[in-house]
Coordinates of C-alpha atoms in Angstrom, one line a residue:
X1 CA 47.7 15.3 28.4
X2 CA 46.7 15.4 31.7
X3 CA 47.5 18.4 32.0
X4 CA 45.8 19.5 28.9
X5 CA 43.0 17.7 30.5
X6 CA 42.4 19.7 34.0
X7 CA 42.9 23.3 32.1
X8 CA 39.8 21.3 30.3
X9 CA 38.7 21.3 33.5
X10 CA 39.3 24.0 35.1
X11 CA 38.0 26.5 31.5
X12 CA 34.9 24.1 32.1
X13 CA 34.6 25.4 35.8
X14 CA 35.5 29.2 35.3
X15 CA 32.8 29.7 32.0
X16 CA 34.6 28.7 29.5
X17 CA 38.5 29.0 28.2
X18 CA 37.8 33.2 28.1
X19 CA 38.4 33.0 32.1
X20 CA 41.3 30.5 32.1
X21 CA 44.3 33.2 31.8
X22 CA 42.8 35.0 34.4
X23 CA 44.6 31.6 37.3
X24 CA 47.3 31.6 34.2
X25 CA 48.3 35.3 34.6
X26 CA 48.4 35.4 37.4
X27 CA 50.2 32.0 38.0
X28 CA 52.3 34.2 35.3
X29 CA 53.0 37.1 37.6
X30 CA 53.8 34.9 40.8
X31 CA 56.8 33.3 38.5
X32 CA 57.8 37.2 37.6
X33 CA 58.1 38.0 41.3
X34 CA 60.1 35.2 42.1
X35 CA 62.4 35.3 39.6
X36 CA 62.7 39.4 39.9
X37 CA 64.1 38.7 43.0
X38 CA 66.5 36.2 42.4
X39 CA 67.9 37.8 39.9
X40 CA 68.1 41.2 42.6
X41 CA 71.4 42.9 43.7
X42 CA 72.1 41.2 47.0
X43 CA 72.6 44.1 48.8
X44 CA 69.1 45.4 47.7
X45 CA 67.3 47.3 50.7
X46 CA 64.1 46.2 50.9
X47 CA 64.5 43.0 50.0
X48 CA 63.3 40.9 53.0
X49 CA 60.5 42.9 52.5
X50 CA 59.7 41.9 48.9
X51 CA 60.3 38.2 49.8
X52 CA 57.8 38.6 52.1
X53 CA 55.3 40.2 49.7
X54 CA 56.0 38.0 47.5
X55 CA 55.2 35.1 49.5
X56 CA 52.3 36.1 50.8
X57 CA 51.1 37.3 47.2
X58 CA 51.9 33.8 46.4
X59 CA 49.8 32.4 48.9
X60 CA 47.4 34.6 48.8
X61 CA 46.9 33.3 44.9
X62 CA 46.6 29.6 46.1
X63 CA 44.5 30.5 48.6
X64 CA 41.7 31.8 45.5
X65 CA 43.4 28.7 43.4
X66 CA 42.0 26.4 45.3
X67 CA 38.4 29.1 46.4
X68 CA 38.6 29.1 42.5
X69 CA 38.4 25.2 42.1
X70 CA 35.6 24.5 44.8
X71 CA 33.4 27.7 44.4
X72 CA 34.1 29.8 40.8
X73 CA 31.1 31.3 41.5
X74 CA 31.8 33.1 44.7
X75 CA 35.1 34.4 43.6
X76 CA 34.1 36.1 40.7
X77 CA 31.6 37.6 42.8
X78 CA 33.9 39.1 45.0
X79 CA 36.0 40.5 41.9
X80 CA 36.2 44.1 43.5
X81 CA 37.8 43.0 46.5
X82 CA 40.0 40.8 44.7
X83 CA 41.0 43.5 42.5
X84 CA 42.3 46.3 45.4
X85 CA 44.1 43.5 46.6
X86 CA 46.0 42.6 43.9
X87 CA 46.2 46.4 43.1
X88 CA 47.7 46.2 47.0
X89 CA 50.1 43.8 46.4
X90 CA 51.6 45.0 42.7
X91 CA 52.0 48.5 44.8
X92 CA 54.3 46.7 47.2
X93 CA 55.9 44.9 45.3
X94 CA 56.8 47.9 43.1
X95 CA 57.5 50.1 45.9
X96 CA 60.1 47.2 47.2
X97 CA 62.1 46.5 44.3
X98 CA 63.2 50.2 42.9
X99 CA 60.1 52.5 43.6
X100 CA 60.2 54.9 39.8
X101 CA 62.7 52.8 38.6
X102 CA 60.5 48.9 38.6
X103 CA 60.0 47.1 36.0
X104 CA 57.1 45.7 38.4
X105 CA 55.6 48.7 37.1
X106 CA 53.8 46.1 33.9
X107 CA 52.0 44.1 36.4
X108 CA 49.5 47.6 36.5
X109 CA 49.3 47.1 32.7
X110 CA 48.1 43.6 33.1
X111 CA 45.4 45.1 35.8
X112 CA 44.4 47.6 33.7
X113 CA 44.0 45.6 30.8
X114 CA 41.9 42.6 32.5
X115 CA 39.8 44.9 33.7
X116 CA 38.8 46.7 30.3
X117 CA 38.5 42.8 28.5
X118 CA 37.0 41.6 31.2
X119 CA 34.7 44.1 32.3
X120 CA 34.3 47.0 30.6
X121 CA 36.7 50.0 29.2
X122 CA 35.1 52.2 31.1
X123 CA 36.1 50.2 34.3
X124 CA 39.5 50.0 32.5
X125 CA 40.0 53.6 32.8
X126 CA 38.9 54.1 35.6
X127 CA 41.4 51.5 37.6
X128 CA 43.8 53.1 35.2
X129 CA 43.5 56.2 36.6
X130 CA 43.9 55.0 39.8
X131 CA 46.4 52.7 39.9
X132 CA 48.0 55.5 38.3
X133 CA 47.5 58.5 41.1
X134 CA 48.4 54.9 43.8
X135 CA 51.4 54.5 41.7
X136 CA 52.5 58.3 41.8
X137 CA 51.8 57.6 45.3
X138 CA 54.4 55.1 46.1
X139 CA 57.2 56.1 43.9
X140 CA 57.2 60.3 44.8
X141 CA 60.1 59.6 47.0
X142 CA 62.2 57.7 44.5
X143 CA 60.6 61.0 41.9
X144 CA 63.9 62.7 39.8
X145 CA 63.9 64.7 36.6
X146 CA 64.2 61.3 34.4
X147 CA 62.1 58.7 36.7
X148 CA 59.8 61.8 36.1
X149 CA 59.6 61.4 32.6
X150 CA 59.0 57.7 32.3
X151 CA 57.0 57.6 35.0
X152 CA 54.5 60.5 32.6
X153 CA 55.1 57.4 30.2
X154 CA 53.9 54.6 32.1
X155 CA 51.3 56.5 33.0
X156 CA 50.0 57.3 29.3
X157 CA 50.3 53.4 28.3
X158 CA 49.0 52.4 31.4
X159 CA 46.1 54.2 30.1
X160 CA 46.0 53.7 26.7
X161 CA 46.8 50.4 27.3
X162 CA 43.2 50.2 29.3
X163 CA 41.4 51.8 26.7
X164 CA 43.0 49.8 23.7
X165 CA 41.7 46.5 25.3
X166 CA 38.6 47.5 26.0
X167 CA 37.7 48.3 22.6
X168 CA 39.6 45.2 21.3
X169 CA 37.0 43.8 23.4
X170 CA 34.0 45.5 22.7
X171 CA 34.8 44.5 19.2
X172 CA 35.7 40.9 20.3
X173 CA 32.2 41.0 22.3
X174 CA 30.0 42.2 19.4
X175 CA 31.5 39.4 17.4
X176 CA 31.0 37.0 19.8
X177 CA 27.8 36.9 19.8
X178 CA 27.2 37.5 16.3
X179 CA 29.2 34.1 15.7
X180 CA 26.7 33.3 18.7
X181 CA 23.7 34.9 17.5
X182 CA 24.7 32.6 14.2
X183 CA 25.3 29.9 15.6
X184 CA 21.9 29.2 17.4
X185 CA 20.2 30.6 14.1
X186 CA 22.0 27.5 12.1
X187 CA 20.6 25.3 15.1
X188 CA 17.4 26.3 15.1
X189 CA 17.9 25.6 11.1
X190 CA 19.3 22.3 12.0
X191 CA 16.6 21.3 14.6
X192 CA 14.1 22.6 12.4
X193 CA 15.1 20.3 9.3
X194 CA 15.2 17.6 11.8
X195 CA 12.0 18.0 13.1
X196 CA 10.7 18.4 9.4
X197 CA 12.6 14.6 8.2
X198 CA 11.3 12.9 11.8
X199 CA 7.9 14.2 11.0
X200 CA 8.1 12.8 7.6
X201 CA 5.7 10.1 7.2
X202 CA 8.2 8.2 4.9
X203 CA 11.3 6.4 5.9
X204 CA 14.4 8.5 4.9
X205 CA 18.4 7.6 5.1
X206 CA 21.4 9.4 3.8
X207 CA 23.8 8.2 3.2
X208 CA 27.3 8.7 2.3
X209 CA 29.6 8.3 -0.9
X210 CA 30.1 5.3 0.6
X211 CA 26.4 3.9 1.1
X212 CA 27.1 4.0 4.6
X213 CA 24.3 5.0 6.3
X214 CA 24.5 9.0 7.8
X215 CA 20.7 9.5 8.9
X216 CA 17.7 7.0 9.8
X217 CA 14.7 9.2 11.0
X218 CA 12.4 8.1 13.0
X219 CA 9.7 5.8 10.7
X220 CA 12.6 3.5 9.7
X221 CA 13.0 2.8 13.3
X222 CA 9.4 2.2 14.2
X223 CA 8.6 0.7 11.2
X224 CA 10.9 -1.8 10.5
X225 CA 12.1 -2.1 14.4
X226 CA 15.8 -1.3 13.8
X227 CA 17.2 2.0 16.0
X228 CA 19.9 4.1 14.1
X229 CA 22.2 3.3 16.8
X230 CA 22.4 -0.6 14.8
X231 CA 22.3 1.7 11.2
X232 CA 24.8 4.2 11.8
X233 CA 27.8 4.2 10.1
X234 CA 27.0 0.8 8.3
X235 CA 26.9 0.3 4.2
X236 CA 23.0 -0.3 3.8
X237 CA 23.2 -2.6 1.7
X238 CA 24.8 -4.9 4.2
X239 CA 22.1 -3.7 7.2
X240 CA 19.3 -6.6 5.1
X241 CA 21.1 -8.1 2.1
X242 CA 17.9 -8.8 0.8
X243 CA 17.9 -5.7 -0.7
X244 CA 20.7 -6.5 -3.2
X245 CA 18.0 -9.5 -4.4
X246 CA 15.7 -7.5 -4.7
X247 CA 17.4 -5.0 -7.0
X248 CA 17.9 -2.2 -5.4
X249 CA 21.7 -2.5 -5.3
X250 CA 22.1 -1.4 -9.0
X251 CA 20.5 1.9 -9.1
X252 CA 22.1 2.8 -6.1
X253 CA 25.6 2.1 -6.4
X254 CA 25.2 4.2 -10.0
X255 CA 23.8 6.5 -8.1
X256 CA 26.8 7.2 -5.3
X257 CA 28.7 7.0 -8.3
X258 CA 27.6 9.9 -10.3
X259 CA 25.8 8.0 -13.1
X260 CA 23.1 9.0 -12.5
X261 CA 20.9 11.6 -11.1
X262 CA 18.1 10.1 -9.5
X263 CA 15.9 6.2 -9.3
X264 CA 12.8 5.3 -8.5
X265 CA 11.8 1.7 -7.9
X266 CA 7.9 0.8 -7.9
X267 CA 5.6 -1.5 -5.8
X268 CA 9.7 -3.5 -4.2
X269 CA 8.4 -6.4 -2.4
X270 CA 10.9 -6.6 0.6
X271 CA 11.2 -9.5 3.1
X272 CA 12.1 -7.1 6.1
X273 CA 14.7 -8.0 9.3
X274 CA 11.3 -8.1 11.8
X275 CA 8.5 -6.9 10.1
X276 CA 7.6 -9.6 7.3
X277 CA 6.9 -8.9 3.9
X278 CA 5.9 -5.0 2.6
X279 CA 5.9 -3.6 -0.5
X280 CA 7.8 -0.1 -1.0
X281 CA 7.9 3.1 -3.1
X282 CA 11.2 3.7 -3.5
X283 CA 13.5 6.5 -4.8
X284 CA 16.4 7.7 -4.8
X285 CA 18.3 11.5 -5.3
X286 CA 22.1 11.8 -5.4
X287 CA 24.2 14.5 -3.2
X288 CA 26.9 17.4 -4.2
X289 CA 29.1 18.6 -2.7
X290 CA 30.6 21.4 -4.8
X291 CA 29.5 19.3 -8.5
X292 CA 30.6 16.0 -7.0
X293 CA 29.1 13.1 -6.3
X294 CA 29.1 12.9 -2.0
X295 CA 25.9 11.1 -1.3
X296 CA 22.5 9.7 -1.8
X297 CA 19.0 9.7 -0.3
X298 CA 16.6 8.0 -0.3
X299 CA 12.7 8.2 0.8
X300 CA 10.4 4.8 1.2
X301 CA 7.4 5.1 1.0
X302 CA 5.4 2.0 2.3
X303 CA 2.2 0.8 0.4
X304 CA 1.8 -2.4 1.5
X305 CA -1.6 -1.1 2.7
X306 CA -2.5 0.3 -0.1
X307 CA -1.6 -2.5 -2.4
X308 CA -3.8 -4.3 -0.2
X309 CA -6.8 -2.1 -0.2
X310 CA -6.3 -2.0 -4.1
X311 CA -6.5 -5.8 -4.3
X312 CA -9.4 -6.2 -1.8
X313 CA -11.4 -3.7 -4.6
X314 CA -10.6 -5.4 -7.5
X315 CA -10.9 -8.6 -5.8
X316 CA -14.4 -7.2 -4.9
X317 CA -15.7 -6.1 -7.7
X318 CA -14.2 -9.4 -9.7
X319 CA -16.3 -11.3 -7.1
X320 CA -19.2 -8.8 -7.4
X321 CA -19.5 -9.6 -11.1
X322 CA -18.8 -13.2 -10.7
X323 CA -21.9 -13.8 -8.8
X324 CA -24.2 -12.3 -11.1
X325 CA -22.5 -14.7 -13.7
X326 CA -22.8 -17.8 -10.7
X327 CA -26.6 -16.8 -9.6
X328 CA -28.0 -17.5 -13.1
X329 CA -25.5 -20.4 -13.9
X330 CA -26.5 -22.3 -10.7
X331 CA -30.4 -21.7 -11.8
X332 CA -29.2 -23.4 -15.4
X333 CA -27.2 -26.1 -13.6
X334 CA -29.5 -27.3 -11.3
X335 CA -32.3 -29.1 -13.1
X336 CA -29.9 -31.0 -15.4
X337 CA -27.9 -31.9 -12.1
X338 CA -31.0 -32.6 -10.6
X339 CA -32.2 -35.0 -13.3
X340 CA -28.9 -37.2 -13.7
X341 CA -28.6 -37.5 -10.0
X342 CA -32.2 -38.8 -9.4
X343 CA -31.6 -41.0 -12.8
X344 CA -28.2 -42.3 -11.3
X345 CA -30.1 -43.4 -8.6
X346 CA -33.0 -44.3 -10.4
X347 CA -30.7 -47.0 -12.3
X348 CA -28.3 -48.5 -9.0
X349 CA -31.8 -49.0 -6.7
X350 CA -33.1 -51.2 -10.1
X351 CA -29.6 -52.6 -10.2
X352 CA -30.8 -54.2 -7.1
X353 CA -33.4 -56.4 -8.8
X354 CA -31.7 -57.0 -12.5
X355 CA -28.4 -57.8 -11.5
X356 CA -25.5 -55.7 -13.7
X357 CA -22.6 -56.1 -14.9
X358 CA -20.2 -55.3 -12.3
X359 CA -18.0 -52.8 -14.5
X360 CA -21.5 -51.0 -15.3
X361 CA -22.8 -50.2 -11.3
X362 CA -19.0 -49.5 -10.5
X363 CA -19.1 -46.7 -13.2
X364 CA -22.8 -45.9 -12.0
X365 CA -21.1 -45.1 -8.7
X366 CA -19.0 -42.7 -9.8
X367 CA -21.3 -41.0 -12.2
X368 CA -23.5 -40.7 -9.2
X369 CA -20.5 -39.8 -7.5
X370 CA -19.5 -36.8 -9.0
X371 CA -22.6 -35.8 -9.9
X372 CA -23.7 -35.4 -6.3
X373 CA -20.2 -33.5 -6.0
X374 CA -21.3 -31.1 -9.0
X375 CA -24.6 -30.2 -7.4
X376 CA -22.0 -29.9 -4.6
X377 CA -20.1 -26.7 -6.4
X378 CA -23.1 -25.2 -7.6
X379 CA -24.7 -25.2 -3.7
X380 CA -21.2 -23.4 -3.3
X381 CA -22.2 -21.4 -6.3
X382 CA -25.4 -20.6 -5.3
X383 CA -23.5 -19.1 -1.7
X384 CA -21.0 -17.4 -3.1
X385 CA -23.7 -14.9 -5.6
X386 CA -26.4 -14.8 -2.5
X387 CA -27.0 -11.0 -2.6
X388 CA -28.4 -10.4 0.7
X389 CA -26.8 -10.3 4.0
X390 CA -29.4 -13.2 5.3
X391 CA -31.2 -12.9 8.7
X392 CA -28.8 -10.1 10.7
X393 CA -29.0 -9.7 14.5
X394 CA -27.4 -9.1 17.6
X395 CA -25.0 -11.9 17.8
X396 CA -21.9 -12.3 20.3
X397 CA -18.4 -13.3 18.3
X398 CA -17.3 -15.8 21.2
X399 CA -20.3 -17.4 20.8
X400 CA -19.8 -18.2 17.1
X401 CA -16.7 -19.4 18.0
X402 CA -17.4 -21.8 20.1
X403 CA -20.9 -22.5 18.6
X404 CA -18.6 -24.0 15.4
X405 CA -15.6 -25.9 17.0
X406 CA -18.5 -28.0 18.6
X407 CA -18.4 -29.6 15.0
X408 CA -15.3 -29.8 14.9
X409 CA -12.9 -29.5 17.6
X410 CA -13.4 -33.9 18.8
X411 CA -12.7 -34.5 14.7
X412 CA -9.4 -32.6 14.6
X413 CA -8.1 -33.8 18.3
X414 CA -8.6 -37.6 16.7
X415 CA -5.8 -36.4 14.0
X416 CA -3.9 -35.3 16.7
X417 CA -4.5 -31.5 15.9
X418 CA -4.8 -29.1 19.3
X419 CA -6.9 -26.6 19.6
X420 CA -6.3 -23.7 21.8
X421 CA -8.5 -21.2 22.3
X422 CA -7.9 -17.6 23.7
X423 CA -11.1 -15.7 24.0
X424 CA -11.4 -11.9 25.5
X425 CA -14.2 -11.6 28.0
X426 CA -16.9 -9.4 28.0
X427 CA -16.6 -8.4 24.1
X428 CA -19.2 -6.1 22.8
X429 CA -21.7 -7.5 20.6
X430 CA -21.9 -6.9 16.9
X431 CA -24.5 -7.7 14.1
X432 CA -24.6 -10.3 11.4
X433 CA -25.9 -13.0 10.5
X434 CA -24.7 -16.0 12.7
X435 CA -25.5 -18.9 10.3
X436 CA -23.1 -17.1 7.6
X437 CA -20.0 -16.3 10.0
X438 CA -20.1 -19.7 11.2
X439 CA -19.4 -20.9 8.2
X440 CA -16.5 -18.2 7.6
X441 CA -14.9 -20.1 11.0
X442 CA -15.7 -23.1 9.9
X443 CA -14.0 -22.6 6.4
X444 CA -10.9 -21.4 7.8
X445 CA -10.5 -24.4 11.1
X446 CA -11.1 -26.8 7.9
X447 CA -8.8 -25.7 5.9
X448 CA -5.8 -25.3 9.0
X449 CA -6.6 -28.6 9.7
X450 CA -6.7 -29.8 6.1
X451 CA -3.2 -28.0 6.2
X452 CA -1.3 -30.7 9.0
X453 CA -1.6 -33.9 7.6
X454 CA 0.7 -34.5 10.7
X455 CA -0.6 -33.4 13.2
X456 CA -0.4 -29.7 15.2
X457 CA -1.9 -26.4 16.7
X458 CA -5.0 -24.8 15.5
X459 CA -5.0 -21.5 17.7
X460 CA -8.4 -19.2 17.5
X461 CA -7.6 -15.8 19.5
X462 CA -10.7 -12.9 19.9
X463 CA -10.7 -9.4 21.2
X464 CA -11.2 -5.8 20.5
X465 CA -8.8 -5.0 16.9
X466 CA -5.6 -3.3 18.5
X467 CA -5.7 0.4 16.3
X468 CA -9.0 0.7 15.1
X469 CA -11.2 1.8 18.1
X470 CA -14.7 0.0 17.6
X471 CA -14.0 -3.1 15.9
X472 CA -13.3 -6.5 17.1
X473 CA -11.0 -9.1 15.6
X474 CA -11.3 -12.9 15.1
X475 CA -7.6 -14.6 14.4
X476 CA -7.3 -17.9 13.1
X477 CA -4.2 -19.2 13.1
X478 CA -2.4 -22.9 12.6
X479 CA 1.8 -24.0 12.5
X480 CA 0.9 -25.9 9.4
X481 CA 3.9 -25.5 6.4
X482 CA 2.5 -21.9 5.2
X483 CA 1.4 -20.9 1.8
X484 CA 4.5 -20.0 -0.8
X485 CA 4.4 -16.3 -1.0
X486 CA 3.7 -16.5 -5.4
X487 CA -0.3 -18.2 -4.0
X488 CA -0.9 -15.8 -1.7
X489 CA -2.3 -13.3 -4.2
X490 CA -4.7 -15.7 -5.2
X491 CA -6.3 -17.4 -2.2
X492 CA -9.0 -15.5 -2.4
X493 CA -10.3 -15.9 -6.4
X494 CA -13.0 -18.5 -7.0
X495 CA -11.7 -21.7 -7.9
X496 CA -8.4 -20.7 -7.3
X497 CA -7.1 -24.3 -4.8
X498 CA -4.4 -26.6 -4.7
X499 CA -6.6 -29.4 -2.8
X500 CA -6.8 -32.3 -5.2
X501 CA -10.5 -32.7 -4.1
X502 CA -11.2 -28.6 -3.6
X503 CA -13.8 -26.8 -5.4
X504 CA -11.6 -23.5 -4.7
X505 CA -14.6 -21.4 -3.3
X506 CA -14.4 -21.6 0.2
X507 CA -12.0 -18.8 1.5
X508 CA -13.7 -17.0 -2.2
X509 CA -17.2 -17.5 0.0
X510 CA -15.8 -16.5 3.2
X511 CA -14.7 -13.3 1.5
X512 CA -17.6 -12.2 0.3
X513 CA -19.3 -12.9 3.6
X514 CA -16.3 -11.0 5.3
X515 CA -17.6 -8.2 3.1
X516 CA -21.3 -8.0 3.4
X517 CA -20.4 -7.7 7.3
X518 CA -18.6 -4.4 6.0
X519 CA -15.7 -6.2 7.5
X520 CA -12.0 -7.1 6.6
X521 CA -9.6 -10.0 6.1
X522 CA -6.5 -10.3 5.5
X523 CA -3.9 -13.2 5.9
X524 CA -0.2 -13.7 6.9
X525 CA 1.8 -16.6 5.8
X526 CA 5.5 -17.6 5.7
X527 CA 7.1 -21.3 3.9
X528 CA 6.9 -23.5 6.7
X529 CA 5.8 -21.0 9.5
X530 CA 2.2 -21.7 9.4
X531 CA -1.0 -19.3 8.6
X532 CA -2.8 -17.1 10.1
X533 CA -6.5 -15.5 8.8
X534 CA -7.1 -12.2 10.8
X535 CA -10.5 -10.6 10.8
X536 CA -12.1 -7.8 11.2
X537 CA -15.9 -6.6 12.2
X538 CA -17.5 -3.3 13.3
X539 CA -18.6 -3.7 16.7
X540 CA -22.3 -2.3 17.9
X541 CA -22.1 1.1 19.1
X542 CA -23.5 2.3 22.7
X543 CA -26.7 3.9 20.7
X544 CA -27.4 0.5 18.7
X545 CA -25.9 1.1 15.6
X546 CA -22.2 -0.1 14.0

């Protein structure tokens, strides 16, 4: 393993596996020279000079190895001097090992072939011709009739080898360039597909046949704060077990088995790991390879905001219709309620002069109390039904909050509730009805107080709305028991309340006031983790218009 790793390192330093043959063949030539020397007859006339030449070639080759390892580019730039030195050593070895009869002539074939392979056919042929001339000059003293014929064949083979290797090298180079072009096109296509996947606004998840995640696009990372490294290779249904109880497991498993080609789930309420509850449309498509199911692609569309906007629109339509009805109803109720209340008050005063049985007085008190409650509901309906935005002027949102806290802060502190403020300084002004907005803040603070029987903390924060330039944000949150999930869609409905003595109009009125100010109101709550109301209003632009 160590030798393979060393060869890989050498290959990388040389520029790739194609260049690894150079040092390997040089090493083979060194070994061949010493093998020939070891097996040669002891009485060979030039044995000592042959040994000295082989030793010099070995030392020279070792020096080249060191230079190739330290400075490979420098060595390749010196390819012409290296070629001439290699030819000189080859010719000396041929001369001292028998001249025309020496089998070390094969070294010339190797040199010419390598030149054709790495530098082209013309250079290979030129080296072969030059080497042939030098070879004839070196072996001339040892030429006989037989050796002359053999040498002619050797030279023909030498030049033919250079031509053949050059042609093969040209073919290989063209094929290599074609493969490189194809690889480049494949990489470009893969990058294009990756860019398309990453630019999708919807989440995309690719699964293998076992339901393990193979791709997880940027939208999934950013939307749910789960990095691709956390999920690759893991079962999609195990990443968030909530998927199973939310109805995704059964169609997805059928899809992966190939029983269906696709599925679509609309309006799935999904509890994410890190981003709370969202509403999704999930579509799955089967992937096949050679007609066999090989995985699936899930396209996950987050429609939470769209559903919220639709609900807001429906709520606005419902409140507008109910407001019209309420205005007429209040006018019809005010007179009889006033008469009932005033008559009961008169009866109670007369009871002080002409004593009545205690049960009667108690019944009158109950009737008076409930008539007053009906009157309060009527006033709430009138406030809910009002169509005009009231007295609008420039106002400071921080001042609205502070004025409201003056009315309530001492009272809630006596009940063991702490109010914490975080007011952004230098907020731009907004336009609105200060009394109406104060009513909204008061409603939210009162609801937060009523939710915490055993004390707690209310946090109120103002600032600019993140991601919404030119908008202000008001946040009112508590650490009470929270709102059950099944109640959340109904909390802005008129007359919907979970309080024993509530009218169910506070949040409806607040919702209407916020909408009249072209604002938005959103609620975030989980049982046991408190409730947060987030209000946003358009700030007044520098030109004097919101």
